[in-house]
Coordinates of C-alpha atoms in Angstrom, one line a residue:
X270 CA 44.8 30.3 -46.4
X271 CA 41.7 29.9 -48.2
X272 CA 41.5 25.8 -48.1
X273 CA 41.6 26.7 -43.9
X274 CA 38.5 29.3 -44.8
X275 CA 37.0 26.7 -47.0
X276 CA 37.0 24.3 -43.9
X277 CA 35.7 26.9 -41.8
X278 CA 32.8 27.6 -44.4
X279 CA 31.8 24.2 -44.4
X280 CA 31.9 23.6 -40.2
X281 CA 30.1 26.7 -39.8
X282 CA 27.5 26.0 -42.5
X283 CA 27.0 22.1 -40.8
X284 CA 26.4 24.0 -37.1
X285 CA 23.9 26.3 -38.6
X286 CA 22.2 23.3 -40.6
X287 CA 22.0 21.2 -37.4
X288 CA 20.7 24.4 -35.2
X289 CA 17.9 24.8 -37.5
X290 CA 17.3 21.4 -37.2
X291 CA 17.2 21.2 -34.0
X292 CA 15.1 24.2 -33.1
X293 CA 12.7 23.2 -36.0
X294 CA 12.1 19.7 -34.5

């Protein structure tokens, strides 16, 4: 249960990474 949250941590932290990217350049 909390390696699967773990995972989800780390997916949702990469989207929000490549959003700001994104929206910065």
């Amino acid at each position: 249960m909390t390696l699967l949250l773990g995972c989800y941590l780390m997916v949702i932290i990469m989207l929000l990474k490549v959003f700001a990217l994104l929206q910065n350049g």
